[in-house]
Backbone as ProteinMPNN parsed JSONL, in Angstrom:
{"seq_chain_A": "XXXXXXXXXXXXXXXXXXXXXXXXXXXXXXXXXXXXXXXXXXXXXXXXXXXXXXXXXXXXXXXXXXXXXXXXXXXXXXXXXXXXXXXXXXXXXXXXXXXXXXXXXXXXXXXXXXXXXXXXXXXXXXXXXXXXXXXXXXXXXXXXXXXXXXXXXXXXXXXXXXXXXXXXXXXXXXX", "coords_chain_A": {"N_chain_A": [[7.437, 14.983, 1.294], [4.48, 13.059, 1.614], [3.472, 9.748, 0.871], [0.981, 7.426, 0.037], [0.605, 3.879, 0.732], [-0.092, 1.06, -0.875], [-0.752, -2.54, -0.614], [-0.595, -5.497, -2.371], [-1.417, -8.714, -1.556], [-1.5, -11.226, -2.959], [-1.626, -12.313, -6.488], [-4.266, -12.401, -7.317], [-5.48, -10.99, -5.432], [-6.991, -7.913, -3.701], [-5.591, -4.631, -3.784], [-4.419, -3.305, -0.51], [-4.504, -0.744, 1.831], [-1.563, -0.06, 3.595], [-0.055, 1.786, 4.913], [2.077, 4.684, 5.075], [4.917, 6.479, 3.298], [7.628, 8.761, 3.553], [8.947, 10.454, 1.102], [10.951, 12.291, -1.66], [10.148, 11.995, -4.269], [8.476, 9.902, -6.706], [9.795, 7.641, -7.443], [11.747, 7.429, -5.278], [9.853, 6.977, -3.381], [8.594, 4.537, -4.294], [10.994, 2.703, -3.848], [11.28, 3.116, -0.995], [8.749, 2.066, -0.084], [8.948, -0.655, -0.649], [11.01, -1.487, 0.895], [9.878, -0.752, 3.436], [7.144, -1.754, 3.428], [7.086, -4.025, 1.986], [8.544, -6.23, 2.627], [8.255, -8.007, 4.816], [5.728, -9.289, 4.787], [3.809, -11.436, 2.568], [4.026, -10.542, -0.476], [2.755, -9.232, -3.737], [2.717, -7.097, -5.268], [3.001, -3.44, -5.143], [1.546, -0.424, -4.698], [1.925, 3.214, -4.998], [0.918, 6.449, -3.956], [0.726, 10.101, -4.188], [-0.195, 11.442, -1.213], [-1.365, 13.883, -1.188], [-3.06, 13.668, -3.484], [-4.849, 11.887, -2.972], [-8.211, 11.639, -2.488], [-10.604, 12.058, -0.137], [-13.97, 10.544, 0.56], [-16.88, 11.344, 1.522], [-20.281, 11.264, 3.0], [-21.518, 13.494, 3.539], [-19.971, 15.379, 2.37], [-19.005, 18.269, 0.761], [-17.231, 19.298, -1.766], [-14.874, 21.285, -3.885], [-12.871, 20.619, -6.497], [-9.753, 21.901, -7.684], [-8.084, 20.732, -9.538], [-8.886, 20.341, -12.389], [-9.189, 19.486, -15.584], [-10.944, 18.766, -17.499], [-10.88, 16.698, -18.996], [-11.754, 13.18, -19.256], [-10.852, 10.843, -17.127], [-9.265, 7.9, -15.622], [-10.12, 6.604, -12.204], [-8.813, 5.162, -9.188], [-10.391, 3.479, -6.488], [-10.868, 3.12, -3.444], [-11.926, 1.383, -0.45], [-13.06, 1.463, 2.862], [-14.511, -0.732, 4.954], [-15.116, -1.287, 7.746], [-14.808, 0.875, 10.742], [-11.408, 1.53, 11.661], [-10.602, -0.502, 9.91], [-8.296, -1.306, 6.95], [-8.103, 0.69, 3.94], [-9.253, -0.709, 1.248], [-8.638, -1.603, -2.307], [-11.402, -1.507, -4.419], [-12.209, -1.18, -6.93], [-12.591, 0.955, -9.925], [-13.325, 4.176, -11.318], [-14.601, 6.136, -13.957], [-14.028, 9.631, -14.544], [-14.371, 13.304, -14.78], [-13.139, 14.928, -13.012], [-12.174, 15.431, -9.226], [-14.345, 15.749, -7.931], [-16.454, 14.804, -9.469], [-15.608, 12.049, -9.431], [-15.862, 11.26, -6.945], [-18.734, 11.208, -6.559], [-19.231, 9.409, -8.435], [-18.135, 7.02, -7.38], [-19.243, 6.904, -4.739], [-21.766, 5.999, -5.791], [-21.275, 3.665, -7.09], [-19.765, 2.136, -5.652], [-20.365, 2.605, -2.911], [-22.982, 2.147, -0.352], [-25.924, 1.641, 1.543], [-24.71, 1.861, 4.114], [-22.913, 3.907, 5.645], [-19.388, 4.388, 4.673], [-15.956, 4.882, 4.355], [-14.577, 6.376, 1.628], [-11.948, 6.51, -0.62], [-10.614, 8.202, -3.294], [-8.46, 8.327, -6.072], [-6.647, 9.459, -8.973], [-5.881, 7.396, -11.507], [-3.358, 7.879, -12.897], [-1.618, 8.851, -11.111], [-0.619, 6.927, -9.599], [1.785, 4.924, -8.659], [3.523, 1.857, -9.69], [5.015, -1.068, -8.178], [6.501, -4.018, -8.856], [7.166, -7.729, -8.989], [8.574, -7.935, -10.961], [10.178, -5.769, -10.867], [11.601, -5.697, -8.409], [12.737, -7.896, -5.684], [10.638, -9.136, -3.439], [10.077, -9.712, -0.074], [12.656, -9.337, 1.582], [15.632, -9.691, 3.57], [15.583, -11.269, 6.689], [17.349, -11.408, 8.65], [18.825, -11.49, 11.825], [21.127, -11.727, 13.051], [22.815, -9.897, 13.912], [21.874, -8.919, 16.528], [22.787, -10.854, 18.078], [25.425, -10.425, 19.349], [24.973, -8.442, 20.944], [24.118, -8.797, 23.716], [24.144, -10.195, 27.198], [22.822, -12.268, 27.906], [22.632, -15.002, 26.276], [21.07, -17.002, 25.303], [18.341, -16.48, 24.839], [18.815, -14.792, 22.485], [20.3, -16.251, 20.866], [18.265, -18.177, 20.228], [16.412, -16.47, 18.899], [18.052, -15.829, 16.738], [18.536, -18.19, 15.453], [15.808, -18.764, 14.842], [15.406, -16.407, 13.11], [17.164, -17.41, 10.955], [15.802, -19.647, 9.817], [13.63, -18.393, 9.041], [14.667, -16.965, 7.175], [15.545, -18.83, 5.084], [13.185, -19.953, 4.548], [11.942, -17.748, 3.36], [13.639, -17.418, 1.09], [13.238, -19.89, -0.061], [10.629, -19.658, -0.843], [10.759, -17.697, -2.765], [12.177, -19.0, -4.827], [14.789, -19.175, -4.805], [16.337, -21.242, -3.465]], "CA_chain_A": [[6.163, 14.643, 0.418], [4.08, 11.937, 1.885], [2.968, 8.91, -0.365], [0.331, 6.399, 0.629], [1.118, 2.753, 0.084], [-1.219, -0.161, -1.189], [0.016, -3.736, -0.764], [-1.233, -6.691, -2.898], [-0.446, -9.989, -0.966], [-1.209, -12.151, -3.971], [-2.122, -11.572, -7.568], [-5.774, -12.274, -7.371], [-6.211, -10.328, -4.074], [-7.22, -6.428, -4.126], [-4.684, -3.671, -2.971], [-5.057, -2.876, 0.677], [-3.498, 0.321, 2.264], [-0.941, -0.509, 4.628], [0.472, 2.91, 5.505], [2.685, 5.631, 4.025], [6.137, 6.507, 3.352], [7.983, 10.101, 3.097], [9.91, 10.56, -0.084], [10.737, 13.211, -2.356], [9.695, 11.672, -5.635], [7.72, 8.509, -6.829], [10.69, 6.42, -7.529], [12.187, 7.051, -3.987], [8.571, 6.38, -2.808], [8.489, 3.018, -4.562], [12.025, 1.962, -3.121], [10.991, 2.946, 0.395], [7.649, 1.331, 0.232], [9.587, -2.087, -0.721], [11.722, -1.738, 2.022], [9.027, -0.507, 4.623], [6.001, -2.452, 3.455], [7.172, -5.277, 1.042], [9.586, -7.123, 3.195], [7.906, -9.207, 5.773], [4.452, -10.173, 4.568], [3.596, -11.841, 1.191], [3.652, -9.354, -1.513], [2.935, -9.552, -5.114], [2.924, -5.76, -5.924], [2.72, -2.32, -4.121], [1.003, 0.86, -5.399], [2.14, 4.309, -4.288], [0.283, 7.484, -4.434], [0.849, 11.078, -3.42], [-1.115, 11.693, -0.233], [-2.353, 15.136, -1.554], [-3.916, 13.337, -4.617], [-5.906, 10.942, -2.531], [-9.472, 12.416, -2.102], [-11.429, 11.155, 0.796], [-15.257, 10.901, 0.209], [-17.963, 11.191, 2.555], [-21.807, 11.406, 2.677], [-21.815, 14.988, 3.601], [-18.975, 16.259, 1.833], [-19.199, 19.141, -0.762], [-15.887, 20.158, -2.068], [-14.538, 21.434, -5.273], [-11.495, 20.28, -6.92], [-9.082, 22.91, -8.687], [-7.409, 20.135, -10.476], [-9.952, 19.957, -13.451], [-8.784, 19.695, -16.988], [-12.205, 18.54, -18.441], [-10.908, 15.358, -19.648], [-12.254, 12.057, -18.553], [-9.836, 9.86, -16.634], [-9.809, 6.598, -14.566], [-9.975, 6.994, -10.736], [-9.037, 4.013, -8.481], [-11.363, 3.529, -5.38], [-10.264, 2.457, -2.024], [-13.272, 1.46, 0.467], [-13.065, 0.96, 4.226], [-15.831, -1.168, 5.467], [-15.319, -0.921, 9.092], [-13.905, 1.645, 11.307], [-10.352, 0.691, 11.901], [-10.04, -1.315, 9.064], [-7.789, -0.582, 6.029], [-8.937, 0.923, 2.838], [-9.094, -1.852, 0.163], [-9.146, -1.319, -3.383], [-12.704, -2.265, -4.861], [-12.46, -0.932, -8.278], [-12.23, 1.985, -10.456], [-14.298, 5.019, -11.831], [-14.283, 7.393, -14.826], [-14.631, 11.002, -14.322], [-13.52, 14.56, -15.139], [-12.537, 15.722, -11.84], [-12.279, 14.68, -8.118], [-16.075, 15.992, -7.314], [-17.364, 13.804, -10.164], [-15.163, 10.686, -9.366], [-16.326, 10.916, -5.447], [-20.033, 10.978, -6.621], [-19.34, 8.123, -9.175], [-17.457, 6.134, -6.272], [-20.375, 6.544, -3.917], [-22.752, 5.357, -6.718], [-20.873, 2.301, -7.608], [-18.951, 1.333, -4.478], [-21.059, 2.916, -1.767], [-24.281, 1.614, -0.183], [-26.613, 2.362, 2.64], [-24.162, 2.05, 5.184], [-21.503, 4.872, 5.461], [-18.079, 3.854, 4.717], [-15.015, 5.76, 3.91], [-13.989, 6.009, 0.363], [-10.798, 7.089, -1.139], [-10.272, 8.153, -4.907], [-7.148, 8.768, -6.653], [-6.465, 9.291, -10.3], [-4.835, 6.102, -11.999], [-2.167, 8.349, -13.54], [-0.753, 9.179, -9.901], [-0.386, 5.571, -8.97], [2.84, 4.218, -9.101], [3.54, 0.376, -9.13], [6.069, -1.827, -8.004], [5.943, -5.551, -8.946], [8.04, -8.589, -8.629], [9.486, -7.759, -12.408], [11.057, -4.472, -10.551], [12.195, -5.861, -7.199], [12.485, -9.01, -5.016], [10.128, -8.854, -2.185], [10.655, -10.566, 1.164], [14.023, -9.343, 1.968], [16.38, -10.413, 4.672], [14.876, -11.178, 8.136], [18.618, -11.81, 9.313], [18.846, -10.78, 13.026], [22.218, -12.209, 13.676], [23.364, -8.671, 14.518], [21.571, -8.93, 17.719], [23.644, -11.98, 18.884], [26.532, -9.983, 20.015], [24.517, -7.407, 21.763], [23.603, -9.174, 25.009], [24.755, -11.04, 28.016], [22.068, -13.42, 28.087], [22.851, -15.335, 24.955], [20.057, -18.156, 25.209], [17.14, -15.803, 23.996], [19.396, -14.228, 21.313], [20.607, -17.465, 19.958], [16.899, -18.741, 19.831], [16.13, -15.413, 17.937], [18.841, -15.802, 15.41], [18.034, -19.487, 14.769], [14.255, -18.575, 14.189], [15.575, -15.712, 11.99], [17.626, -18.077, 9.916], [14.892, -20.502, 9.263], [12.586, -17.563, 8.091], [15.231, -16.306, 5.914], [15.454, -19.997, 4.261], [11.813, -20.031, 4.025], [11.781, -16.543, 2.41], [14.494, -17.761, -0.002], [12.308, -20.853, -0.833], [9.107, -19.081, -1.606], [11.312, -16.793, -4.049], [12.695, -19.799, -5.85], [16.255, -19.022, -4.885], [16.981, -22.462, -2.96]], "C_chain_A": [[5.771, 13.259, 1.098], [3.195, 10.825, 0.737], [2.223, 7.708, 0.432], [0.543, 5.124, 0.028], [-0.02, 1.708, 0.297], [-0.589, -1.335, -1.409], [-1.154, -4.766, -1.263], [-0.385, -7.76, -2.542], [-0.455, -11.125, -2.096], [-1.977, -11.55, -5.231], [-3.554, -11.49, -7.811], [-6.557, -11.409, -6.196], [-6.006, -8.752, -4.474], [-5.782, -5.847, -3.134], [-5.363, -3.19, -1.675], [-4.089, -1.902, 1.098], [-2.835, -0.174, 3.468], [0.028, 0.521, 5.211], [1.2, 3.923, 4.461], [4.171, 5.711, 4.251], [6.483, 8.095, 2.915], [9.233, 9.771, 2.153], [9.852, 11.816, -1.047], [10.113, 13.334, -3.829], [9.084, 10.309, -5.652], [8.898, 7.643, -6.806], [11.352, 6.115, -6.079], [10.861, 6.46, -3.106], [8.512, 4.856, -2.966], [9.712, 2.253, -3.915], [11.615, 1.756, -1.446], [9.756, 2.024, 0.825], [8.13, -0.382, 0.159], [10.2, -2.319, 0.522], [10.907, -1.649, 3.556], [7.845, -1.588, 4.672], [5.854, -3.961, 2.592], [7.975, -6.492, 1.484], [9.278, -8.332, 3.94], [6.587, -9.916, 5.321], [4.441, -10.527, 3.081], [3.203, -10.773, 0.483], [3.858, -9.669, -2.785], [3.154, -8.228, -5.647], [2.408, -4.816, -4.662], [2.319, -1.085, -5.071], [1.268, 2.124, -4.49], [1.649, 5.446, -4.932], [0.521, 8.856, -3.611], [-0.399, 11.31, -2.402], [-2.242, 12.803, -0.523], [-3.229, 14.811, -2.513], [-4.784, 12.399, -4.288], [-7.151, 11.758, -1.873], [-10.1, 11.369, -1.209], [-12.913, 11.523, 0.399], [-16.044, 10.368, 1.371], [-19.306, 11.649, 2.215], [-21.979, 13.009, 2.493], [-21.003, 16.189, 3.147], [-19.39, 17.096, 0.614], [-17.956, 19.927, -0.906], [-15.733, 20.425, -3.561], [-13.231, 21.218, -5.364], [-10.985, 21.27, -8.037], [-8.254, 22.205, -9.611], [-8.29, 19.437, -11.599], [-9.431, 20.361, -14.742], [-9.831, 19.246, -17.81], [-11.956, 17.121, -19.17], [-11.224, 14.149, -18.656], [-11.371, 11.218, -18.247], [-10.261, 8.67, -15.588], [-9.35, 7.146, -13.28], [-9.982, 5.493, -10.113], [-9.69, 4.373, -7.208], [-11.027, 2.707, -4.394], [-11.661, 2.548, -0.948], [-12.669, 0.847, 1.877], [-14.375, 0.66, 4.796], [-16.22, -0.932, 6.684], [-14.307, 0.031, 9.744], [-12.651, 1.032, 11.878], [-9.796, -0.267, 10.864], [-9.081, -0.611, 7.728], [-8.402, -0.306, 4.785], [-8.409, -0.12, 1.814], [-9.551, -1.463, -1.269], [-10.392, -2.038, -3.94], [-12.924, -1.997, -6.127], [-12.048, 0.421, -8.851], [-13.4, 2.902, -11.115], [-13.671, 5.684, -12.953], [-14.792, 8.678, -14.655], [-13.81, 11.906, -14.771], [-12.674, 15.103, -14.168], [-12.966, 14.947, -10.611], [-13.858, 14.493, -7.675], [-16.719, 14.657, -7.993], [-16.789, 12.234, -9.838], [-15.803, 10.357, -7.694], [-17.868, 10.604, -5.801], [-19.895, 9.491, -7.236], [-18.884, 6.876, -8.256], [-18.797, 5.607, -5.478], [-21.418, 5.72, -4.792], [-22.571, 3.99, -6.797], [-20.44, 1.488, -6.49], [-19.471, 1.714, -2.952], [-22.341, 1.916, -1.575], [-24.904, 2.277, 0.994], [-25.878, 2.701, 3.921], [-22.899, 3.078, 4.935], [-20.27, 4.258, 5.515], [-17.206, 5.041, 3.99], [-14.463, 5.195, 2.692], [-12.83, 6.778, 0.067], [-10.885, 7.052, -2.712], [-8.889, 8.969, -5.38], [-6.964, 8.519, -8.276], [-5.436, 8.233, -10.62], [-3.479, 6.701, -12.376], [-0.981, 8.753, -12.361], [-0.33, 8.036, -9.351], [0.666, 5.194, -9.392], [2.973, 2.646, -8.671], [4.704, -0.339, -8.941], [5.695, -3.312, -8.049], [7.224, -6.347, -8.834], [9.069, -8.543, -9.807], [10.655, -6.675, -11.847], [12.181, -4.977, -9.397], [11.947, -7.325, -6.783], [11.858, -8.736, -3.527], [10.247, -10.001, -1.269], [12.048, -10.504, 1.398], [14.362, -10.026, 3.078], [15.534, -10.213, 5.772], [16.094, -11.637, 8.886], [18.528, -10.832, 10.64], [19.942, -11.185, 13.654], [22.806, -11.021, 14.366], [23.221, -8.406, 16.094], [22.072, -10.022, 18.705], [24.579, -11.455, 19.982], [26.256, -8.823, 21.069], [23.971, -7.655, 23.203], [24.361, -9.985, 25.815], [24.2, -12.468, 28.065], [21.83, -14.03, 26.572], [21.905, -16.446, 24.52], [19.062, -17.408, 24.311], [17.694, -15.326, 22.696], [19.678, -15.222, 20.268], [19.501, -18.107, 19.584], [16.413, -17.686, 18.739], [16.843, -15.509, 16.562], [18.483, -17.132, 14.824], [16.683, -19.482, 14.04], [14.538, -17.728, 12.682], [16.223, -16.302, 10.708], [16.647, -19.077, 9.226], [13.788, -19.601, 8.474], [13.369, -17.116, 6.905], [15.164, -17.674, 4.933], [14.221, -20.161, 3.843], [11.622, -18.938, 3.159], [12.437, -16.901, 1.068], [13.841, -18.751, -0.856], [11.31, -20.456, -1.64], [9.624, -18.274, -2.852], [11.94, -17.602, -4.986], [14.38, -19.557, -5.671], [17.124, -20.378, -4.167], [16.612, -23.588, -3.891]], "O_chain_A": [[6.623, 12.372, 1.16], [2.383, 11.241, -0.09], [2.792, 7.109, 1.345], [0.681, 5.12, -1.195], [-0.686, 1.536, 1.318], [0.182, -1.359, -2.368], [-2.278, -4.875, -0.774], [0.788, -7.941, -2.867], [0.501, -11.898, -2.163], [-2.748, -10.592, -5.164], [-4.021, -10.562, -8.472], [-7.764, -11.208, -6.06], [-5.172, -8.342, -5.282], [-5.191, -6.381, -2.196], [-6.521, -2.774, -1.625], [-2.905, -2.086, 0.816], [-3.52, -0.698, 4.347], [0.901, 0.118, 5.979], [0.945, 3.953, 3.257], [4.693, 5.14, 5.208], [5.779, 8.662, 2.08], [10.202, 9.051, 2.393], [8.759, 12.355, -1.222], [9.714, 14.346, -4.405], [9.178, 9.6, -4.65], [8.854, 6.787, -5.922], [11.52, 4.969, -5.662], [10.979, 5.57, -2.264], [8.406, 4.064, -2.029], [9.454, 1.149, -3.436], [11.612, 0.706, -0.804], [9.745, 1.364, 1.863], [7.626, -1.212, 0.915], [9.918, -3.319, 1.182], [11.218, -2.289, 4.561], [7.579, -2.21, 5.7], [4.9, -4.737, 2.551], [8.058, -7.542, 0.848], [9.832, -9.423, 3.802], [6.462, -11.122, 5.529], [5.141, -9.817, 2.359], [2.19, -10.121, 0.736], [4.872, -10.268, -3.143], [3.892, -8.223, -6.632], [1.758, -5.121, -3.662], [2.874, -0.922, -6.157], [0.873, 2.104, -3.324], [1.785, 5.626, -6.142], [0.516, 8.761, -2.384], [-1.54, 11.347, -2.863], [-3.448, 12.776, -0.277], [-4.238, 15.512, -2.587], [-5.541, 11.978, -5.162], [-7.019, 12.428, -0.85], [-10.137, 10.157, -1.422], [-13.146, 12.647, -0.045], [-15.913, 9.31, 1.985], [-19.488, 12.364, 1.229], [-22.462, 13.592, 1.522], [-21.147, 17.395, 3.348], [-20.01, 16.65, -0.351], [-17.688, 20.972, -0.313], [-16.422, 19.82, -4.382], [-12.448, 21.549, -4.474], [-11.598, 21.461, -9.087], [-7.676, 22.858, -10.48], [-8.396, 18.215, -11.71], [-9.243, 21.555, -14.973], [-9.591, 19.351, -19.013], [-12.826, 16.562, -19.837], [-10.97, 14.185, -17.452], [-10.923, 10.65, -19.243], [-11.303, 8.573, -14.941], [-8.43, 7.956, -13.172], [-10.88, 4.695, -10.384], [-9.576, 5.534, -6.816], [-10.912, 1.501, -4.614], [-12.281, 3.587, -0.719], [-11.911, -0.122, 1.91], [-15.215, 1.512, 5.086], [-17.334, -0.48, 6.951], [-13.127, 0.032, 9.393], [-12.79, 0.026, 12.574], [-8.67, -0.757, 10.959], [-9.186, 0.603, 7.553], [-9.306, -1.08, 4.468], [-7.205, -0.296, 1.63], [-10.694, -1.045, -1.453], [-10.351, -3.267, -3.893], [-13.898, -2.57, -6.614], [-11.155, 1.027, -8.257], [-14.43, 2.31, -11.437], [-12.452, 5.837, -13.02], [-16.013, 8.831, -14.618], [-12.675, 11.618, -15.151], [-11.616, 15.672, -14.435], [-13.814, 14.056, -10.656], [-14.422, 13.49, -7.237], [-17.294, 13.74, -7.406], [-17.553, 11.284, -10.009], [-16.156, 9.219, -7.384], [-18.279, 9.593, -5.231], [-20.362, 8.514, -6.65], [-19.351, 5.765, -8.509], [-19.297, 4.482, -5.481], [-21.854, 4.688, -4.28], [-23.481, 3.181, -6.621], [-20.718, 0.293, -6.394], [-19.008, 1.159, -1.955], [-22.678, 1.077, -2.411], [-24.478, 3.354, 1.411], [-26.246, 3.589, 4.69], [-22.058, 2.91, 4.052], [-20.065, 3.533, 6.488], [-17.663, 5.909, 3.246], [-14.015, 4.058, 2.54], [-12.79, 7.87, 0.633], [-11.184, 6.025, -3.321], [-8.495, 10.067, -4.986], [-7.151, 7.395, -8.742], [-4.324, 8.19, -10.094], [-2.478, 6.015, -12.165], [0.216, 8.923, -12.595], [0.49, 8.202, -8.448], [0.719, 5.044, -10.613], [2.622, 2.226, -7.568], [5.541, -0.096, -9.81], [4.755, -3.781, -7.408], [8.283, -5.761, -8.609], [10.204, -9.007, -9.701], [11.812, -6.692, -12.267], [13.381, -4.711, -9.468], [11.095, -7.984, -7.379], [12.498, -8.209, -2.617], [10.493, -11.137, -1.677], [12.682, -11.558, 1.427], [13.614, -10.857, 3.592], [14.833, -9.209, 5.895], [15.835, -12.332, 9.868], [18.225, -9.642, 10.561], [19.914, -11.075, 14.88], [23.31, -11.225, 15.47], [24.076, -7.874, 16.803], [21.801, -10.051, 19.906], [24.599, -11.834, 21.153], [27.09, -8.37, 21.854], [23.412, -6.739, 23.805], [25.298, -10.566, 25.267], [24.828, -13.516, 28.209], [20.968, -13.585, 25.814], [21.97, -16.806, 23.345], [18.974, -17.706, 23.12], [16.948, -15.486, 21.73], [19.39, -15.11, 19.077], [19.612, -18.715, 18.519], [16.015, -18.15, 17.67], [16.294, -15.301, 15.48], [18.119, -17.142, 13.648], [16.446, -20.018, 12.957], [14.159, -18.069, 11.562], [15.956, -15.864, 9.589], [16.784, -19.261, 8.017], [13.185, -20.0, 7.479], [12.851, -16.916, 5.806], [14.619, -17.438, 3.854], [14.086, -20.546, 2.682], [11.078, -19.214, 2.09], [11.829, -16.699, 0.017], [13.798, -18.649, -2.082], [11.106, -20.77, -2.812], [8.936, -18.216, -3.871], [12.311, -17.048, -6.021], [15.104, -19.856, -6.621], [18.34, -20.513, -4.304], [17.033, -24.726, -3.682]]}, "name": "protein", "num_of_chains": 1, "seq": "XXXXXXXXXXXXXXXXXXXXXXXXXXXXXXXXXXXXXXXXXXXXXXXXXXXXXXXXXXXXXXXXXXXXXXXXXXXXXXXXXXXXXXXXXXXXXXXXXXXXXXXXXXXXXXXXXXXXXXXXXXXXXXXXXXXXXXXXXXXXXXXXXXXXXXXXXXXXXXXXXXXXXXXXXXXXXXX"}
């Protein structure tokens, strides 16, 4: 199963789509997303959502959703402003089904410019925060040192890696 991953760089910043992970369930998706998307860049939290539950919205799209139960729920909305940009969380809407959520998202978060919007029920979003894991894991590259005959570039990379690791630990308050 494919899970879309959204990363929040700082507490006051929006969640931005950063890629996806393959995982059998939400808990594994959360773990894989930490390893794959929460390691190198500053990360406050991650959201994961099943790709099949993320609905794309376009101005000429007319679809029906079979996942309708008639209860109004919250839907997270992600907007891509420019082609090639990542989808960024821009708010939420309340709706009974995906079609209604798409229309509400278009009304609240669309404008005259055509943008790509995604909607996903909030209940399908799994969150990983600093309370659950430590972001900014190891950047240790010392394993590369013994794999080369030309030791100067490898030694420089190991030295840079060690300073990155110290800086990451300092930011996490471990030093």
